[in-house]
Amino acid sequence: MPGEVASAGTYTVELDAGIDSVSFRLDSSQLNVGVLGPNIDFEDITDYVVGVSYKRGRATPFDQFGAGTMSFTLNDTLAGGLLNPFNTTSVYYDTTQNVPGLAPMRRVRVFRETTPLFSGVVETYNYQYDLDRQNFITVNCVDDFYLLANTFMDAFNPTAETSGQRINTVLALPEVDYTGATSIATGTVDLGHAAAYDVPAGTNVLAYLQQINNTAELGRLFMSANATLTFQERIGTTLSSPVAVFSDQGTDFKYRNVEIEFDARQVVNRAVVTGLNGTSDTDQDLTSQATYFVQTRDIGQSLLHVTAQIEATAAYLLEPQPQPRLTALTVNLAMLTEAQRDTVALIDIGNTIEITVDVPNFGTITEELTVEGINGEIQLDGGHTLTFYTADTTVVTLLILDDVTFGVLDSTNVLG
């Protein structure tokens, strides 16, 4: 940063200063003090940004989805002291209330061209003033999971609903009244609704939504790059449709490196799922236990209540044999064509990508994988580097009549 990042594109960092954008623009000579208020008027502060780092999603399928985070550094010397919270003459300072405009819990967002990379709120400003050098401010941000984590429910008696329906019900509760954008799948499982599943007053909203996903659906629950609360169904069969094909050959998307992991944590040879009503099921693989010892995944306090679905979930959790897998791919946008950069910037959690690795003294490995997490680094001298964390998925292709490979109706070729 700031602005134009070499071989990567144009980037924009915007903060809500609570100032009427008609009265104040950073790139304008009009420097009238605005008025703080509930409306969101984003101001472009890109010219003062030194670098940006952000991460969303999870690194492995074993992890829980948490809040996405971002941090960026501002040069207050370059800004002429406008960013100093003690500067009562700054255009950002609200003299009527005697508070800085650039304050915690203001909205923040980052774009590459018109593609959002992160959206959330400011958590902290950390100022580092050095009289002999440049004065820098590190701004730490978090996505809207932070807001859900600070909201609590009244006593709640749920009715029979799928996992996605329950999420929508919770978001619509008067004490929650979530007004952000959402993309909520219906869900593949049914949640309990008897007395055992009643929700006590004071239950944390985010914790309950995560309980829906982590103990019942086993899908994905996260904030997208444009601040859309997203719920995706149980991870399973994926129709073959990679949004990008990465390899070190031909015209495919080039990459910097790929990680191959062979992890003992993959092994689950005993799975136990217990609903809040006491219904329980255990599934296990004795052959795997003899080889890899007993490695248990135990889900208690599950919101599932249908016996068959509890049994199916226990079976779903079993991973009796560890397999080497491609777990992370790193790419710098400078390595790509302009069209490829635009595509890569749009990749989000839940998308499918294809990776081919040419391993010396072995050959090529090609896998289609789902994206579970994204880490990004944007620097003026280093460009824009992205790491995509991946997970295995069962890939199927559409049946194509008369095609030698895709014209055979089997477990991996399906009717459209």
Tab-separated table of N, CA and C in Angstrom, residues 154-291:
chain	number	residue	atom	x	y	z
A	154	ASP	N	-32.873	-14.017	25.171
A	154	ASP	CA	-33.824	-14.276	26.245
A	154	ASP	C	-34.148	-15.766	26.248
A	155	ALA	N	-34.893	-16.231	27.232
A	155	ALA	CA	-35.315	-17.635	27.246
A	155	ALA	C	-36.032	-17.945	25.940
A	156	PHE	N	-35.705	-19.088	25.348
A	156	PHE	CA	-36.172	-19.413	23.998
A	156	PHE	C	-36.628	-20.870	23.949
A	157	ASN	N	-37.852	-21.078	23.516
A	157	ASN	CA	-38.409	-22.428	23.364
A	157	ASN	C	-38.546	-22.732	21.882
A	158	PRO	N	-37.585	-23.429	21.289
A	158	PRO	CA	-37.593	-23.632	19.836
A	158	PRO	C	-38.658	-24.622	19.390
A	159	THR	N	-39.078	-24.460	18.143
A	159	THR	CA	-39.971	-25.411	17.500
A	159	THR	C	-39.149	-26.282	16.559
A	160	ALA	N	-39.775	-27.286	15.956
A	160	ALA	CA	-39.074	-28.187	15.039
A	160	ALA	C	-38.600	-27.411	13.809
A	161	GLU	N	-37.298	-27.445	13.557
A	161	GLU	CA	-36.724	-26.702	12.442
A	161	GLU	C	-35.473	-27.407	11.934
A	162	THR	N	-35.139	-27.143	10.669
A	162	THR	CA	-33.832	-27.566	10.182
A	162	THR	C	-32.774	-26.616	10.748
A	163	SER	N	-31.515	-26.955	10.543
A	163	SER	CA	-30.437	-26.140	11.098
A	163	SER	C	-30.461	-24.718	10.545
A	164	GLY	N	-30.669	-24.573	9.248
A	164	GLY	CA	-30.715	-23.238	8.664
A	164	GLY	C	-31.920	-22.443	9.117
A	165	GLN	N	-33.061	-23.112	9.244
A	165	GLN	CA	-34.254	-22.423	9.741
A	165	GLN	C	-34.045	-21.925	11.162
A	166	ARG	N	-33.366	-22.721	11.997
A	166	ARG	CA	-33.119	-22.316	13.376
A	166	ARG	C	-32.222	-21.074	13.416
A	167	ILE	N	-31.221	-21.035	12.560
A	167	ILE	CA	-30.347	-19.854	12.519
A	167	ILE	C	-31.154	-18.617	12.173
A	168	ASN	N	-32.014	-18.722	11.178
A	168	ASN	CA	-32.843	-17.571	10.793
A	168	ASN	C	-33.777	-17.154	11.929
A	169	THR	N	-34.315	-18.136	12.643
A	169	THR	CA	-35.195	-17.829	13.776
A	169	THR	C	-34.449	-17.040	14.850
A	170	VAL	N	-33.242	-17.489	15.168
A	170	VAL	CA	-32.456	-16.812	16.199
A	170	VAL	C	-32.113	-15.386	15.767
A	171	LEU	N	-31.711	-15.220	14.528
A	171	LEU	CA	-31.333	-13.889	14.050
A	171	LEU	C	-32.509	-12.918	14.073
A	172	ALA	N	-33.739	-13.461	13.981
A	172	ALA	CA	-34.926	-12.604	13.952
A	172	ALA	C	-35.493	-12.325	15.338
A	173	LEU	N	-34.955	-12.951	16.379
A	173	LEU	CA	-35.465	-12.696	17.729
A	173	LEU	C	-35.348	-11.210	18.057
A	174	PRO	N	-36.317	-10.639	18.772
A	174	PRO	CA	-36.282	-9.198	19.066
A	174	PRO	C	-35.003	-8.749	19.757
A	175	GLU	N	-34.482	-9.583	20.656
A	175	GLU	CA	-33.275	-9.176	21.386
A	175	GLU	C	-32.011	-9.331	20.537
A	176	VAL	N	-32.132	-10.005	19.400
A	176	VAL	CA	-30.998	-10.153	18.484
A	176	VAL	C	-31.140	-9.155	17.332
A	177	ASP	N	-32.263	-9.235	16.618
A	177	ASP	CA	-32.601	-8.271	15.563
A	177	ASP	C	-31.414	-8.027	14.645
A	178	TYR	N	-30.882	-9.111	14.098
A	178	TYR	CA	-29.706	-8.997	13.234
A	178	TYR	C	-30.116	-8.398	11.894
A	179	THR	N	-29.514	-7.285	11.518
A	179	THR	CA	-29.907	-6.571	10.298
A	179	THR	C	-28.860	-6.675	9.195
A	180	GLY	N	-27.779	-7.389	9.436
A	180	GLY	CA	-26.760	-7.539	8.407
A	180	GLY	C	-27.206	-8.477	7.306
A	181	ALA	N	-26.468	-8.490	6.217
A	181	ALA	CA	-26.764	-9.383	5.101
A	181	ALA	C	-26.528	-10.836	5.511
A	182	THR	N	-27.339	-11.745	4.983
A	182	THR	CA	-27.207	-13.166	5.314
A	182	THR	C	-27.323	-14.026	4.058
A	183	SER	N	-26.715	-15.187	4.115
A	183	SER	CA	-26.869	-16.226	3.099
A	183	SER	C	-26.921	-17.548	3.850
A	184	ILE	N	-28.122	-17.964	4.201
A	184	ILE	CA	-28.318	-19.106	5.099
A	184	ILE	C	-28.923	-20.281	4.326
A	185	ALA	N	-28.180	-21.366	4.232
A	185	ALA	CA	-28.697	-22.570	3.592
A	185	ALA	C	-29.775	-23.201	4.469
A	186	THR	N	-30.618	-24.029	3.871
A	186	THR	CA	-31.712	-24.655	4.616
A	186	THR	C	-31.197	-25.600	5.692
A	187	GLY	N	-30.118	-26.316	5.380
A	187	GLY	CA	-29.598	-27.309	6.314
A	187	GLY	C	-30.065	-28.700	5.945
A	188	THR	N	-29.307	-29.709	6.398
A	188	THR	CA	-29.615	-31.096	6.048
A	188	THR	C	-30.109	-31.910	7.231
A	189	VAL	N	-30.152	-31.306	8.421
A	189	VAL	CA	-30.550	-32.052	9.618
A	189	VAL	C	-31.643	-31.299	10.363
A	190	ASP	N	-32.365	-32.047	11.221
A	190	ASP	CA	-33.449	-31.473	12.017
A	190	ASP	C	-32.986	-31.301	13.458
A	191	LEU	N	-33.336	-30.176	14.044
A	191	LEU	CA	-32.910	-29.873	15.408
A	191	LEU	C	-34.029	-30.146	16.408
A	192	GLY	N	-33.616	-30.528	17.611
A	192	GLY	CA	-34.579	-30.874	18.652
A	192	GLY	C	-35.392	-29.687	19.124
A	193	HIS	N	-36.595	-29.982	19.679
A	193	HIS	CA	-37.496	-28.914	20.095
A	193	HIS	C	-38.265	-29.251	21.367
A	194	ALA	N	-37.928	-30.338	22.006
A	194	ALA	CA	-38.581	-30.669	23.275
A	194	ALA	C	-37.925	-29.862	24.393
A	195	ALA	N	-38.366	-30.092	25.632
A	195	ALA	CA	-37.875	-29.303	26.772
A	195	ALA	C	-36.358	-29.355	26.904
A	196	ALA	N	-35.769	-30.499	26.557
A	196	ALA	CA	-34.316	-30.637	26.683
A	196	ALA	C	-33.567	-29.652	25.798
A	197	TYR	N	-34.247	-29.147	24.780
A	197	TYR	CA	-33.601	-28.255	23.819
A	197	TYR	C	-33.951	-26.782	24.054
A	198	ASP	N	-34.685	-26.498	25.143
A	198	ASP	CA	-34.983	-25.099	25.464
A	198	ASP	C	-33.682	-24.338	25.740
A	199	VAL	N	-33.642	-23.095	25.321
A	199	VAL	CA	-32.441	-22.275	25.460
A	199	VAL	C	-32.620	-21.321	26.633
A	200	PRO	N	-31.747	-21.367	27.631
A	200	PRO	CA	-31.904	-20.496	28.804
A	200	PRO	C	-31.578	-19.043	28.482
A	201	ALA	N	-32.174	-18.147	29.243
A	201	ALA	CA	-31.872	-16.722	29.100
A	201	ALA	C	-30.388	-16.478	29.340
A	202	GLY	N	-29.817	-15.570	28.575
A	202	GLY	CA	-28.406	-15.247	28.728
A	202	GLY	C	-27.490	-16.036	27.825
A	203	THR	N	-28.067	-16.896	26.971
A	203	THR	CA	-27.242	-17.672	26.043
A	203	THR	C	-26.633	-16.747	25.000
A	204	ASN	N	-25.346	-16.903	24.781
A	204	ASN	CA	-24.641	-16.092	23.792
A	204	ASN	C	-25.082	-16.484	22.387
A	205	VAL	N	-25.394	-15.496	21.565
A	205	VAL	CA	-25.926	-15.763	20.225
A	205	VAL	C	-24.903	-16.493	19.365
A	206	LEU	N	-23.673	-15.995	19.309
A	206	LEU	CA	-22.678	-16.651	18.468
A	206	LEU	C	-22.408	-18.066	18.933
A	207	ALA	N	-22.330	-18.276	20.246
A	207	ALA	CA	-22.079	-19.616	20.772
A	207	ALA	C	-23.192	-20.573	20.367
A	208	TYR	N	-24.443	-20.092	20.377
A	208	TYR	CA	-25.557	-20.964	20.005
A	208	TYR	C	-25.533	-21.270	18.506
A	209	LEU	N	-25.241	-20.269	17.679
A	209	LEU	CA	-25.146	-20.512	16.236
A	209	LEU	C	-24.024	-21.500	15.935
A	210	GLN	N	-22.920	-21.380	16.651
A	210	GLN	CA	-21.827	-22.328	16.455
A	210	GLN	C	-22.202	-23.719	16.952
A	211	GLN	N	-23.021	-23.791	17.982
A	211	GLN	CA	-23.495	-25.086	18.457
A	211	GLN	C	-24.347	-25.763	17.384
A	212	ILE	N	-25.151	-24.982	16.693
A	212	ILE	CA	-25.942	-25.534	15.587
A	212	ILE	C	-25.028	-26.170	14.547
A	213	ASN	N	-23.978	-25.444	14.187
A	213	ASN	CA	-23.091	-25.938	13.137
A	213	ASN	C	-22.166	-27.043	13.639
A	214	ASN	N	-21.565	-26.853	14.809
A	214	ASN	CA	-20.519	-27.765	15.271
A	214	ASN	C	-21.044	-29.069	15.840
A	215	THR	N	-22.309	-29.107	16.291
A	215	THR	CA	-22.841	-30.337	16.896
A	215	THR	C	-23.926	-30.993	16.062
A	216	ALA	N	-24.360	-30.326	15.002
A	216	ALA	CA	-25.473	-30.875	14.232
A	216	ALA	C	-25.196	-30.890	12.727
A	217	GLU	N	-25.036	-29.700	12.134
A	217	GLU	CA	-24.895	-29.637	10.679
A	217	GLU	C	-23.507	-30.047	10.209
A	218	LEU	N	-22.457	-29.605	10.915
A	218	LEU	CA	-21.065	-29.872	10.529
A	218	LEU	C	-20.753	-29.278	9.161
A	219	GLY	N	-21.256	-28.071	8.937
A	219	GLY	CA	-20.978	-27.369	7.690
A	219	GLY	C	-20.022	-26.227	7.930
A	220	ARG	N	-20.369	-25.050	7.402
A	220	ARG	CA	-19.529	-23.866	7.583
A	220	ARG	C	-20.403	-22.697	8.013
A	221	LEU	N	-19.920	-21.954	8.989
A	221	LEU	CA	-20.595	-20.746	9.463
A	221	LEU	C	-19.531	-19.664	9.574
A	222	PHE	N	-19.654	-18.619	8.749
A	222	PHE	CA	-18.597	-17.610	8.699
A	222	PHE	C	-19.144	-16.312	8.118
A	223	MET	N	-18.338	-15.256	8.258
A	223	MET	CA	-18.626	-13.981	7.623
A	223	MET	C	-17.859	-13.912	6.306
A	224	SER	N	-18.547	-13.605	5.225
A	224	SER	CA	-17.884	-13.491	3.939
A	224	SER	C	-17.107	-12.183	3.864
A	225	ALA	N	-16.396	-11.998	2.772
A	225	ALA	CA	-15.575	-10.802	2.611
A	225	ALA	C	-16.397	-9.528	2.606
A	226	ASN	N	-17.662	-9.615	2.204
A	226	ASN	CA	-18.513	-8.416	2.157
A	226	ASN	C	-19.481	-8.349	3.325
A	227	ALA	N	-19.115	-9.008	4.438
A	227	ALA	CA	-19.887	-8.957	5.690
A	227	ALA	C	-21.229	-9.649	5.598
A	228	THR	N	-21.320	-10.703	4.790
A	228	THR	CA	-22.532	-11.513	4.727
A	228	THR	C	-22.379	-12.714	5.657
A	229	LEU	N	-23.277	-12.843	6.630
A	229	LEU	CA	-23.268	-14.010	7.504
A	229	LEU	C	-23.692	-15.212	6.680
A	230	THR	N	-22.776	-16.181	6.543
A	230	THR	CA	-22.969	-17.286	5.607
A	230	THR	C	-23.010	-18.617	6.347
A	231	PHE	N	-24.026	-19.411	6.024
A	231	PHE	CA	-24.152	-20.764	6.579
A	231	PHE	C	-24.250	-21.738	5.421
A	232	GLN	N	-23.311	-22.689	5.365
A	232	GLN	CA	-23.286	-23.687	4.306
A	232	GLN	C	-23.514	-25.069	4.904
A	233	GLU	N	-24.172	-25.919	4.152
A	233	GLU	CA	-24.574	-27.240	4.646
A	233	GLU	C	-23.376	-28.178	4.810
A	234	ARG	N	-23.654	-29.302	5.414
A	234	ARG	CA	-22.641	-30.310	5.720
A	234	ARG	C	-21.718	-30.568	4.535
A	235	ILE	N	-20.432	-30.594	4.836
A	235	ILE	CA	-19.427	-30.764	3.791
A	235	ILE	C	-19.470	-32.202	3.296
A	236	GLY	N	-19.659	-32.350	1.991
A	236	GLY	CA	-19.742	-33.695	1.438
A	236	GLY	C	-19.452	-33.668	-0.039
A	237	THR	N	-20.353	-34.218	-0.833
A	237	THR	CA	-20.171	-34.274	-2.272
A	237	THR	C	-20.192	-32.881	-2.883
A	238	THR	N	-19.209	-32.598	-3.739
A	238	THR	CA	-19.098	-31.315	-4.413
A	238	THR	C	-19.098	-31.535	-5.917
A	239	LEU	N	-19.965	-30.829	-6.613
A	239	LEU	CA	-19.978	-30.914	-8.066
A	239	LEU	C	-18.698	-30.299	-8.613
A	240	SER	N	-18.016	-31.013	-9.492
A	240	SER	CA	-16.744	-30.547	-10.020
A	240	SER	C	-16.926	-29.241	-10.784
A	241	SER	N	-16.447	-28.154	-10.199
A	241	SER	CA	-16.538	-26.848	-10.848
A	241	SER	C	-15.531	-25.899	-10.208
A	242	PRO	N	-14.227	-26.204	-10.329
A	242	PRO	CA	-13.222	-25.348	-9.699
A	242	PRO	C	-13.272	-23.935	-10.260
A	243	VAL	N	-13.196	-22.950	-9.356
A	243	VAL	CA	-13.217	-21.557	-9.799
A	243	VAL	C	-11.849	-21.133	-10.320
A	244	ALA	N	-10.801	-21.893	-9.971
A	244	ALA	CA	-9.456	-21.616	-10.462
A	244	ALA	C	-8.668	-22.919	-10.486
A	245	VAL	N	-7.830	-23.077	-11.501
A	245	VAL	CA	-6.985	-24.264	-11.636
A	245	VAL	C	-5.535	-23.828	-11.478
A	246	PHE	N	-4.909	-24.245	-10.377
A	246	PHE	CA	-3.542	-23.862	-10.070
A	246	PHE	C	-2.575	-24.980	-10.449
A	247	SER	N	-1.521	-24.624	-11.129
A	247	SER	CA	-0.434	-25.563	-11.404
A	247	SER	C	0.789	-24.755	-11.798
A	248	ASP	N	1.904	-25.448	-11.998
A	248	ASP	CA	3.130	-24.769	-12.423
A	248	ASP	C	3.390	-25.002	-13.904
A	249	GLN	N	2.310	-25.289	-14.651
A	249	GLN	CA	2.475	-25.620	-16.051
A	249	GLN	C	1.458	-24.868	-16.904
A	250	GLY	N	1.852	-24.576	-18.143
A	250	GLY	CA	0.934	-24.016	-19.120
A	250	GLY	C	0.360	-22.673	-18.724
A	251	THR	N	-0.923	-22.512	-19.045
A	251	THR	CA	-1.603	-21.243	-18.781
A	251	THR	C	-2.419	-21.278	-17.492
A	252	ASP	N	-2.249	-22.322	-16.687
A	252	ASP	CA	-2.968	-22.395	-15.417
A	252	ASP	C	-2.472	-21.290	-14.471
A	253	PHE	N	-3.211	-21.113	-13.376
A	253	PHE	CA	-2.842	-20.122	-12.375
A	253	PHE	C	-1.576	-20.589	-11.654
A	254	LYS	N	-0.517	-19.795	-11.728
A	254	LYS	CA	0.732	-20.171	-11.065
A	254	LYS	C	0.624	-19.942	-9.555
A	255	TYR	N	1.440	-20.653	-8.794
A	255	TYR	CA	1.440	-20.500	-7.343
A	255	TYR	C	2.858	-20.452	-6.827
A	256	ARG	N	3.003	-19.966	-5.595
A	256	ARG	CA	4.337	-19.864	-4.982
A	256	ARG	C	4.719	-21.173	-4.315
A	257	ASN	N	3.827	-21.763	-3.525
A	257	ASN	CA	4.116	-23.047	-2.896
A	257	ASN	C	2.826	-23.740	-2.486
A	258	VAL	N	2.950	-25.035	-2.241
A	258	VAL	CA	1.833	-25.875	-1.789
A	258	VAL	C	2.318	-26.705	-0.613
A	259	GLU	N	1.495	-26.815	0.413
A	259	GLU	CA	1.829	-27.657	1.562
A	259	GLU	C	1.128	-29.007	1.437
A	260	ILE	N	1.883	-30.057	1.677
A	260	ILE	CA	1.333	-31.414	1.727
A	260	ILE	C	1.426	-31.888	3.165
A	261	GLU	N	0.310	-32.322	3.704
A	261	GLU	CA	0.248	-32.684	5.120
A	261	GLU	C	-0.192	-34.137	5.283
A	262	PHE	N	0.430	-34.817	6.214
A	262	PHE	CA	0.057	-36.192	6.579
A	262	PHE	C	-0.100	-36.165	8.089
A	263	ASP	N	-1.326	-36.005	8.585
A	263	ASP	CA	-1.575	-35.581	9.960
A	263	ASP	C	-2.325	-36.656	10.734
A	264	ALA	N	-1.804	-36.985	11.911
A	264	ALA	CA	-2.468	-37.974	12.756
A	264	ALA	C	-3.842	-37.502	13.208
A	265	ARG	N	-4.030	-36.159	13.238
A	265	ARG	CA	-5.325	-35.646	13.679
A	265	ARG	C	-6.450	-35.981	12.711
A	266	GLN	N	-6.090	-36.412	11.493
A	266	GLN	CA	-7.126	-36.826	10.547
A	266	GLN	C	-7.897	-38.045	11.044
A	267	VAL	N	-7.213	-38.889	11.804
A	267	VAL	CA	-7.806	-40.179	12.177
A	267	VAL	C	-8.879	-39.993	13.241
A	268	VAL	N	-10.076	-40.465	12.922
A	268	VAL	CA	-11.164	-40.592	13.897
A	268	VAL	C	-11.695	-42.009	13.717
A	269	ASN	N	-11.377	-42.889	14.655
A	269	ASN	CA	-11.839	-44.270	14.512
A	269	ASN	C	-12.896	-44.650	15.557
A	270	ARG	N	-13.284	-43.662	16.351
A	270	ARG	CA	-14.406	-43.844	17.269
A	270	ARG	C	-15.137	-42.508	17.373
A	271	ALA	N	-16.411	-42.506	16.989
A	271	ALA	CA	-17.195	-41.271	16.990
A	271	ALA	C	-18.427	-41.465	17.860
A	272	VAL	N	-18.653	-40.501	18.754
A	272	VAL	CA	-19.797	-40.541	19.659
A	272	VAL	C	-20.582	-39.248	19.502
A	273	VAL	N	-21.874	-39.359	19.266
A	273	VAL	CA	-22.741	-38.188	19.160
A	273	VAL	C	-23.897	-38.367	20.135
A	274	THR	N	-24.105	-37.374	21.010
A	274	THR	CA	-25.154	-37.444	22.021
A	274	THR	C	-26.003	-36.194	21.977
A	275	GLY	N	-27.306	-36.373	21.792
A	275	GLY	CA	-28.225	-35.243	21.761
A	275	GLY	C	-28.553	-34.759	23.160
A	276	LEU	N	-29.104	-33.554	23.253
A	276	LEU	CA	-29.470	-32.992	24.546
A	276	LEU	C	-30.555	-33.807	25.244
A	277	ASN	N	-31.286	-34.611	24.478
A	277	ASN	CA	-32.323	-35.452	25.072
A	277	ASN	C	-31.789	-36.820	25.491
A	278	GLY	N	-30.483	-37.009	25.405
A	278	GLY	CA	-29.870	-38.260	25.824
A	278	GLY	C	-29.705	-39.291	24.739
A	279	THR	N	-30.309	-39.098	23.581
A	279	THR	CA	-30.144	-40.038	22.467
A	279	THR	C	-28.693	-40.023	22.014
A	280	SER	N	-28.100	-41.221	21.908
A	280	SER	CA	-26.675	-41.288	21.615
A	280	SER	C	-26.373	-42.416	20.638
A	281	ASP	N	-25.287	-42.266	19.910
A	281	ASP	CA	-24.839	-43.336	19.026
A	281	ASP	C	-23.316	-43.319	18.965
A	282	THR	N	-22.736	-44.509	18.905
A	282	THR	CA	-21.288	-44.660	18.779
A	282	THR	C	-20.977	-45.469	17.536
A	283	ASP	N	-20.070	-44.969	16.719
A	283	ASP	CA	-19.624	-45.690	15.526
A	283	ASP	C	-18.107	-45.808	15.619
A	284	GLN	N	-17.583	-46.974	15.258
A	284	GLN	CA	-16.137	-47.149	15.382
A	284	GLN	C	-15.599	-48.113	14.341
A	285	ASP	N	-14.274	-48.021	14.129
A	285	ASP	CA	-13.564	-48.888	13.192
A	285	ASP	C	-12.474	-49.620	13.974
A	286	LEU	N	-12.711	-50.876	14.260
A	286	LEU	CA	-11.800	-51.636	15.108
A	286	LEU	C	-10.463	-51.880	14.439
A	287	THR	N	-10.462	-52.061	13.115
A	287	THR	CA	-9.201	-52.271	12.397
A	287	THR	C	-8.299	-51.050	12.522
A	288	SER	N	-8.902	-49.880	12.363
A	288	SER	CA	-8.133	-48.637	12.509
A	288	SER	C	-7.623	-48.482	13.937
A	289	GLN	N	-8.433	-48.840	14.913
A	289	GLN	CA	-8.021	-48.715	16.308
A	289	GLN	C	-6.821	-49.601	16.620
A	290	ALA	N	-6.767	-50.768	15.977
A	290	ALA	CA	-5.645	-51.676	16.200
A	290	ALA	C	-4.348	-51.113	15.636
A	291	THR	N	-4.457	-50.284	14.614
A	291	THR	CA	-3.276	-49.727	13.961
A	291	THR	C	-2.891	-48.360	14.522
